[in-house]
């Protein structure tokens, strides 16, 4: 796709109608750490915002770049770096949270450098490593020369040491650029972001960049731009004495690679890291490479190191479990237990966050302590949700900084500990960054998923269709170029569970591609349905009376299901009026407050029920969200249920429904077309309806474990 899909994005982000407005469909309140402190520096009446991220370690300061962006540009690298350093970021005058004074007199390199040094003073950074991206390279070169006692290290990325405008073509280009800022601001922002993010599949950085650009105006940016022009810090560069690293892409279309090489030649003893085929902003497009390069250059080797002789190392596996809901944790634990029967000496550590981590620890499993530093994917998804509405595609798309942060934590663990194998259940963060950084792979990697392919949910929405196809193409090209990254790829299901649609225009069919690149293990249940067949014994064990009709309402481990539970609570009195012996247990999950629901006789709200499948297996009816795990558990135990797929959730609305149809169990209800009265009527009818589901295979976890064991034993590594 990188050679056939048009590289021009044709303003797919759209021209935002007002400065700073966020696109409503896909700009999530991403989960990032809060700054340890933040504030403003007053510079002759101009307020400059800054923040310090992290509370321990050496200082690391990012000087602000050209004001078409602001500090949020660094969102993929700052969260992880702040676990190693006290990271200083700031918004330059002209964008972000800093002031935008009117008039050219307020914009010059002298003022930019003065603002930066004032922020260093305010932060208390008496000894600090400096990072300058693009134009900010001039800021850090000058600061390092002027304050050598303060600066410990210098990193210039995509930068240049002078901006002298020469007569003729260069001057004409500058004049044309300034004119376009004033006359066609949307067009200028569009072309600028295309230019700096010229790597294939850069639609997300491009759209972020458009959003950052719309936080200022063409008039202000023209003043900012003139302030950067006709400056020369080459003599300052020659005076720099601290260790210096230059990072530059050789396909940078904004600042030629030769400009970075010039800095390398000017600064005595500087090192040069060339990113082949890399564009202008490595920190955004290749955050794992950039963040690790900064960490390694500034921090150096660990002061204390332990090495264990190979034959003395225990056999260990790291199991990465998606924390979005509890279904992944339950099936992964079933696979892990089956794997332990095959490999009794295998130690398994878990890599995940709440709520999956909490469940696994309750089951006696070991969650690695480093997981406390992970961003929480469940919280991110909750931040994207509306009323029973969650665009799963845009939730995944806006996880870019979560993916970068968690992958960096993962790679840090891989450096510090030995594992014989890594198993990732929908570990999109690690899988993506493994393919982007294949040299970091140190042991076999097995990838599991129960769906393949992102699908657009809004017919006629060309932007959504394009972006879904672009993401799919990125994944397809990754696997095609680096098939060895996934030593095995396991689809948790059967061939007929994979949709027949294509990945997008000019791309292969999802089913045919999955057949070539995955093996199928069948559905992996976390229990043996036969062990739960005695419903009377189950009821007695869990405190349900024989003369009660039990309804279980559950929405999984995220807070996305609150509106559905509220509607079910409204329907319950209507249901109980028809069936007086009805008792309903609503499982709100660990993220929903049980106190949010009315106090109704016969309605019990629990924040969490361990091994909920046992309660579902003895219920008379279940009302659940449209997730795969809970619905398949109900199919396996042959219980009546209604499911309510989240609107715009391609996995629940397409992939899960197709699978339930295959098991003759698609009991889906459209939440938007259901009120309390119709829900009550439909639920009571479903409770009386006969169950005719197809049996669910019971050996899926064992089959998955056998495939993983083959990889661990170095047998049949091909898919």
XYZ file of C-alpha atoms in Angstrom, residues 28-557:
530
model
C -9.491 11.453 23.120
C -8.601 12.765 26.555
C -5.593 10.478 26.519
C -4.330 9.101 29.764
C -1.007 10.712 30.473
C 0.710 11.451 33.720
C 0.058 14.856 35.222
C 3.021 17.221 35.469
C 4.774 17.279 38.802
C 4.415 21.031 38.572
C 3.545 23.638 35.984
C 3.288 27.367 35.783
C 4.048 30.503 33.825
C 7.106 32.692 33.462
C 6.380 36.374 32.903
C 8.605 37.890 30.254
C 7.835 41.602 30.068
C 4.137 40.941 30.221
C 4.194 37.837 27.982
C 3.223 34.688 29.898
C 5.175 31.564 28.931
C 3.736 28.219 30.057
C 6.000 25.403 31.183
C 5.733 22.073 32.996
C 8.043 19.645 34.757
C 7.113 15.985 34.284
C 8.467 13.504 36.792
C 9.890 14.170 40.211
C 13.244 12.379 40.213
C 16.345 12.032 38.123
C 18.417 14.494 36.098
C 16.738 17.385 34.286
C 15.984 17.001 30.570
C 14.548 20.047 28.805
C 12.877 20.300 25.391
C 13.229 23.721 23.812
C 10.081 24.704 21.880
C 10.117 24.416 18.093
C 8.533 26.498 15.342
C 5.196 27.650 16.733
C 3.025 25.764 14.266
C 3.139 23.094 17.003
C 3.187 23.181 20.801
C 4.418 20.908 23.585
C 1.751 18.239 23.067
C 3.772 17.210 20.027
C 5.992 15.388 22.533
C 3.184 13.277 24.028
C 4.616 9.976 22.734
C 8.021 10.394 24.396
C 7.589 12.563 27.498
C 5.543 10.056 29.579
C 8.254 7.397 29.389
C 11.189 9.792 29.591
C 9.644 11.320 32.718
C 10.063 7.924 34.371
C 13.820 8.372 33.900
C 14.243 12.158 34.107
C 12.615 15.360 35.271
C 11.430 16.491 31.854
C 10.810 20.176 31.168
C 8.471 21.149 28.335
C 7.124 24.560 27.373
C 4.923 26.262 24.825
C 6.672 29.005 22.928
C 5.116 32.434 22.643
C 2.666 32.178 19.759
C 0.988 28.816 20.440
C -0.250 26.431 23.101
C -0.865 27.793 26.565
C 1.551 30.688 26.175
C 0.556 34.190 25.110
C 0.320 35.359 21.505
C 1.373 39.010 21.667
C 0.634 41.131 18.583
C 3.491 42.631 16.633
C 6.801 41.510 15.157
C 8.726 43.118 18.039
C 7.605 40.265 20.292
C 9.146 37.516 18.161
C 12.887 36.963 17.698
C 15.490 34.323 18.404
C 16.810 36.447 21.267
C 13.365 36.335 22.881
C 12.922 32.600 22.193
C 16.290 31.819 23.799
C 15.533 34.145 26.701
C 12.147 32.492 27.256
C 13.770 29.054 27.317
C 16.515 30.047 29.723
C 13.962 31.739 31.985
C 11.963 28.509 32.095
C 15.112 26.569 33.031
C 15.629 29.040 35.878
C 12.009 28.740 37.037
C 12.221 24.948 36.985
C 15.410 24.983 39.040
C 17.392 23.191 36.349
C 20.924 24.086 37.358
C 22.283 21.041 35.492
C 20.258 19.964 32.481
C 20.387 18.031 29.218
C 18.866 19.962 26.306
C 16.846 18.709 23.350
C 16.139 20.923 20.357
C 13.903 19.677 17.550
C 13.954 21.492 14.209
C 14.437 25.255 14.708
C 14.878 24.701 18.445
C 18.329 23.297 17.645
C 19.464 26.934 17.402
C 18.035 27.604 20.868
C 19.866 24.733 22.538
C 23.143 25.313 20.667
C 23.191 28.912 21.785
C 22.205 28.053 25.358
C 24.907 25.371 25.607
C 27.512 27.871 24.395
C 26.318 30.680 26.651
C 25.821 28.575 29.784
C 28.328 25.709 29.535
C 28.309 25.149 33.298
C 24.582 24.372 33.159
C 24.287 22.093 30.121
C 25.327 18.451 30.550
C 24.248 17.062 27.155
C 22.812 18.411 23.917
C 20.599 16.682 21.379
C 19.646 18.305 18.078
C 16.987 16.471 16.065
C 16.019 17.539 12.561
C 17.762 20.815 13.301
C 19.946 23.463 11.730
C 22.574 25.921 12.955
C 21.598 28.917 10.841
C 18.577 30.311 9.037
C 20.173 32.907 6.837
C 17.968 33.912 3.912
C 20.000 34.250 0.744
C 18.946 36.235 -2.300
C 17.119 34.599 -5.150
C 15.282 31.329 -4.898
C 15.549 30.866 -1.116
C 14.284 34.351 -0.361
C 11.469 33.889 -2.838
C 10.427 30.634 -1.197
C 10.372 32.272 2.227
C 8.278 35.171 0.928
C 5.850 32.739 -0.698
C 5.556 30.750 2.521
C 4.817 33.869 4.566
C 2.259 35.015 2.020
C 0.484 31.680 2.106
C 0.235 31.797 5.903
C -1.729 35.017 5.566
C -3.800 34.142 2.495
C -4.514 30.408 2.846
C -3.997 29.291 6.424
C -5.828 25.930 6.048
C -3.817 25.135 2.929
C -0.560 26.140 4.583
C -1.125 23.960 7.657
C -2.155 21.062 5.425
C 0.909 21.239 3.183
C 3.279 21.852 6.118
C 2.136 18.747 7.977
C 2.284 16.625 4.843
C 5.819 17.842 4.326
C 7.137 17.050 7.809
C 5.303 13.712 8.104
C 6.202 12.253 4.729
C 6.729 8.680 5.967
C 4.061 6.175 4.816
C 1.056 5.704 7.131
C 1.562 9.005 8.934
C -2.091 10.040 8.931
C -2.308 10.275 12.739
C 0.768 12.508 13.198
C -0.474 14.600 10.291
C -3.903 15.110 11.840
C -2.392 15.870 15.246
C -0.180 18.432 13.558
C -3.182 20.077 11.885
C -4.826 20.327 15.298
C -1.717 21.896 16.822
C -1.500 24.369 13.953
C -5.087 25.463 14.434
C -4.229 26.502 17.990
C -2.657 29.617 16.493
C -3.283 31.813 13.431
C -1.553 32.621 10.195
C -0.867 36.182 11.317
C 0.790 35.090 14.567
C 2.776 32.349 12.849
C 4.111 34.803 10.276
C 5.538 36.879 13.134
C 6.952 33.695 14.697
C 8.519 32.617 11.410
C 10.208 35.954 10.824
C 11.646 35.680 14.326
C 13.442 32.486 13.360
C 14.863 33.871 10.094
C 18.313 35.340 9.487
C 19.908 33.861 12.595
C 23.281 32.158 12.738
C 24.538 30.127 15.725
C 27.356 28.327 13.949
C 29.960 30.071 16.097
C 27.994 29.055 19.171
C 28.012 25.460 17.914
C 31.810 25.505 17.665
C 31.954 26.551 21.324
C 29.781 23.709 22.634
C 31.799 21.418 24.902
C 29.175 19.030 26.287
C 28.455 15.616 24.719
C 26.266 16.212 21.667
C 24.042 13.906 19.626
C 22.578 14.864 16.262
C 19.538 12.910 15.046
C 18.377 13.518 11.492
C 16.288 11.713 8.886
C 17.880 11.427 5.477
C 14.420 11.851 3.876
C 13.645 15.020 5.834
C 11.828 17.321 3.399
C 11.727 20.318 5.736
C 15.365 20.467 6.842
C 17.837 18.665 4.624
C 19.979 15.954 6.153
C 23.025 18.018 5.236
C 21.953 20.637 7.800
C 22.136 18.050 10.559
C 25.515 16.865 9.291
C 26.698 20.464 9.496
C 25.856 20.569 13.232
C 27.680 17.272 13.648
C 30.762 18.773 12.013
C 30.551 22.070 13.913
C 30.241 20.694 17.462
C 33.504 19.113 18.629
C 33.118 15.385 19.234
C 29.426 15.277 18.292
C 27.778 11.996 17.352
C 25.393 11.565 14.414
C 22.405 9.208 14.252
C 20.968 9.140 10.732
C 17.438 7.794 10.389
C 17.337 6.251 6.939
C 14.023 7.013 5.182
C 13.115 9.123 8.210
C 11.268 12.425 7.975
C 11.480 15.606 9.993
C 10.143 14.781 13.483
C 11.633 11.518 14.748
C 10.160 12.075 18.224
C 6.675 11.790 16.736
C 7.040 9.272 13.916
C 9.613 6.983 15.557
C 9.102 7.584 19.287
C 10.662 4.324 20.477
C 13.877 4.991 18.591
C 13.968 8.614 19.698
C 13.154 8.101 23.375
C 15.626 5.249 23.767
C 18.333 7.203 21.941
C 17.821 10.161 24.284
C 17.776 7.930 27.362
C 20.893 6.028 26.335
C 22.825 9.141 25.369
C 22.024 11.145 28.496
C 21.822 8.423 31.147
C 24.453 6.069 29.760
C 24.828 2.496 30.963
C 23.159 1.340 34.163
C 25.531 1.807 37.113
C 24.739 -1.649 38.508
C 24.178 -4.660 36.291
C 23.473 -8.341 36.865
C 24.122 -11.117 34.364
C 23.054 -14.719 34.918
C 24.811 -17.546 33.094
C 22.532 -18.971 30.435
C 22.189 -22.456 31.890
C 21.332 -21.031 35.311
C 18.370 -19.053 34.032
C 14.909 -20.427 34.828
C 12.515 -20.948 31.935
C 10.265 -17.902 31.899
C 7.475 -16.541 29.751
C 5.984 -13.065 29.707
C 2.253 -13.033 28.955
C 0.955 -9.662 27.729
C -2.766 -9.434 28.423
C -5.024 -6.710 27.059
C -6.707 -4.970 30.014
C -9.771 -3.879 28.017
C -12.399 -5.926 29.830
C -11.772 -9.125 31.764
C -12.370 -11.622 28.978
C -8.774 -11.510 27.786
C -7.456 -12.208 31.283
C -9.739 -15.207 31.760
C -8.938 -16.863 28.451
C -5.231 -16.046 28.776
C -5.175 -17.656 32.200
C -6.799 -20.767 30.720
C -4.101 -20.851 28.028
C -1.349 -20.282 30.615
C -2.621 -23.123 32.789
C -2.728 -25.448 29.785
C 0.799 -24.347 28.852
C 2.043 -25.157 32.340
C 0.753 -28.715 31.938
C 2.913 -29.045 28.827
C 5.891 -27.147 30.283
C 5.737 -27.713 34.076
C 8.969 -25.809 34.739
C 7.834 -22.686 32.920
C 7.460 -19.564 35.072
C 4.927 -17.056 33.744
C 4.935 -13.348 34.517
C 2.076 -11.093 33.421
C 2.283 -7.718 31.717
C -0.995 -5.819 32.061
C -2.907 -3.231 34.084
C -6.156 -2.972 36.024
C -8.680 -4.582 35.840
C -6.926 -7.568 34.252
C -3.996 -7.287 36.669
C -6.323 -7.341 39.672
C -8.094 -10.456 38.399
C -4.841 -12.293 37.706
C -3.368 -11.461 41.104
C -6.542 -12.747 42.761
C -5.995 -15.988 40.874
C -2.500 -16.277 42.354
C -0.612 -15.063 39.287
C 2.442 -12.795 39.247
C 2.020 -9.406 37.595
C 5.421 -7.846 36.981
C 6.013 -4.768 39.182
C 7.017 -2.680 36.160
C 3.365 -2.721 35.098
C 2.709 0.055 37.621
C 4.291 2.345 35.031
C 1.947 1.439 32.183
C -0.740 3.711 30.810
C -4.211 2.235 31.296
C -5.919 1.297 28.029
C -9.315 0.778 29.656
C -9.355 4.335 30.949
C -8.436 5.580 27.489
C -11.359 3.699 25.929
C -13.730 5.067 28.556
C -12.633 8.573 27.676
C -13.699 7.953 24.078
C -17.194 6.654 24.850
C -20.540 8.373 24.531
C -23.935 6.995 25.562
C -23.538 3.334 24.622
C -21.413 4.554 21.738
C -17.743 3.839 21.250
C -15.847 4.088 17.994
C -13.402 1.268 18.589
C -11.386 2.282 15.551
C -10.841 5.860 16.682
C -10.190 4.639 20.225
C -7.393 2.450 18.845
C -6.198 5.249 16.592
C -5.864 7.750 19.433
C -3.912 5.259 21.531
C -0.714 6.229 19.719
C 0.895 7.794 22.786
C -0.369 4.966 25.031
C 1.117 2.457 22.582
C 4.465 4.264 22.554
C 4.648 4.576 26.335
C 3.694 0.972 27.057
C 5.966 -0.407 24.359
C 8.879 1.559 25.790
C 8.175 0.117 29.238
C 8.031 -3.355 27.665
C 11.361 -2.930 25.880
C 12.880 -1.652 29.105
C 11.778 -4.878 30.800
C 13.221 -6.939 27.949
C 16.582 -5.253 28.545
C 16.531 -5.957 32.263
C 15.179 -9.523 32.360
C 15.450 -12.721 30.377
C 12.352 -14.396 28.966
C 12.316 -17.457 26.766
C 9.118 -16.370 25.038
C 6.691 -13.446 24.924
C 2.980 -14.135 24.393
C 0.789 -11.189 23.491
C -3.008 -11.356 23.494
C -4.089 -8.344 21.423
C -0.853 -6.693 22.480
C -1.202 -4.047 19.786
C 1.386 -1.798 21.412
C 4.173 -4.362 21.487
C 3.261 -5.946 18.153
C 3.241 -2.585 16.353
C 6.511 -1.375 17.826
C 8.180 -4.762 17.296
C 7.427 -4.358 13.590
C 8.599 -0.746 13.614
C 11.755 -1.717 15.558
C 12.401 -5.376 14.654
C 15.987 -5.186 15.890
C 14.626 -5.021 19.454
C 13.130 -8.507 19.273
C 15.168 -10.784 21.530
C 13.052 -13.927 21.915
C 10.154 -15.737 20.228
C 6.920 -13.762 20.102
C 3.457 -15.301 19.781
C 0.559 -13.006 18.891
C -3.083 -13.848 19.681
C -6.251 -12.052 18.635
C -9.954 -12.778 18.183
C -10.451 -10.264 15.362
C -8.491 -9.185 12.319
C -9.097 -5.947 10.463
C -10.469 -2.521 11.401
C -13.741 -1.775 9.622
C -15.496 1.570 9.044
C -18.908 1.851 10.680
C -20.365 4.897 8.904
C -21.258 4.296 5.222
C -20.342 7.247 3.074
C -17.733 8.568 5.510
C -14.739 8.638 3.185
C -12.347 9.785 5.878
C -13.162 6.907 8.229
C -12.951 4.396 5.376
C -9.598 5.802 4.254
C -8.111 5.788 7.741
C -9.301 2.238 8.483
C -7.782 1.021 5.232
C -4.542 2.878 5.942
C -4.221 1.255 9.357
C -4.968 -2.162 7.891
C -2.414 -1.616 5.127
C 0.200 -0.651 7.705
C -0.393 -3.933 9.552
C -0.373 -5.970 6.332
C 2.894 -4.394 5.192
C 4.441 -4.960 8.617
C 3.687 -8.680 8.526
C 4.740 -8.984 4.892
C 8.082 -7.282 5.441
C 8.903 -8.848 8.813
C 7.151 -12.224 9.019
C 9.652 -13.392 11.622
C 8.455 -10.879 14.220
C 5.464 -13.108 14.944
C 6.871 -16.581 15.423
C 3.268 -17.731 15.586
C 0.014 -15.872 15.091
C -3.048 -17.523 16.616
C -6.622 -16.571 15.808
C -8.810 -17.369 18.811
C -11.663 -18.766 16.804
C -12.406 -20.635 13.589
C -11.996 -19.706 9.918
C -15.703 -19.005 9.472
C -15.516 -16.407 12.261
C -13.404 -14.122 10.056
C -15.341 -11.635 7.896
C -15.316 -11.932 4.121
C -14.858 -8.164 3.586
C -11.653 -6.671 2.253
C -9.257 -4.633 4.340
C -9.925 -1.705 2.008
C -9.608 -0.645 -1.659
C -6.796 -2.526 -3.355
C -6.147 -4.643 -0.255
C -6.709 -8.393 0.204
C -9.758 -10.022 1.712
C -9.635 -10.318 5.484
C -10.437 -14.033 5.466
C -7.916 -15.039 2.812
C -5.153 -13.001 4.469
C -5.948 -14.427 7.900
C -5.887 -17.959 6.495
C -2.357 -17.328 5.210
C -0.965 -15.617 8.267
C -2.715 -17.191 11.282
C -3.466 -20.601 12.665
C -6.858 -21.234 14.284
C -7.269 -22.656 17.768
C -11.053 -22.367 18.105
C -12.630 -20.329 20.857
C -10.726 -20.490 24.159
C -13.137 -20.901 27.060
C -11.893 -20.197 30.598
C -13.887 -23.153 31.970
C -15.267 -26.573 31.117
C -19.000 -26.172 30.393
C -19.593 -29.687 31.693
C -18.358 -28.666 35.128
C -21.064 -25.980 35.256
C -23.925 -28.113 33.973
C -25.479 -28.646 37.421
C -27.276 -25.302 37.678
C -28.984 -26.188 40.969
C -25.637 -26.786 42.647
C -24.282 -23.563 41.175
C -27.265 -21.614 42.457
C -26.868 -23.027 45.926
C -23.151 -22.244 45.930
C -23.725 -18.590 44.987
C -26.716 -17.948 47.216
C -29.560 -18.020 44.687
C -32.804 -19.684 45.809
C -34.489 -22.351 43.736
C -37.764 -20.383 43.615
C -36.116 -17.241 42.170
C -35.769 -16.277 38.513
C -32.279 -14.851 38.201
C -31.274 -12.150 35.725
C -27.619 -11.148 35.490
C -26.801 -7.794 33.901
C -23.116 -7.160 33.219
C -21.043 -4.833 31.049
C -17.421 -5.886 31.523
C -14.445 -4.216 33.135
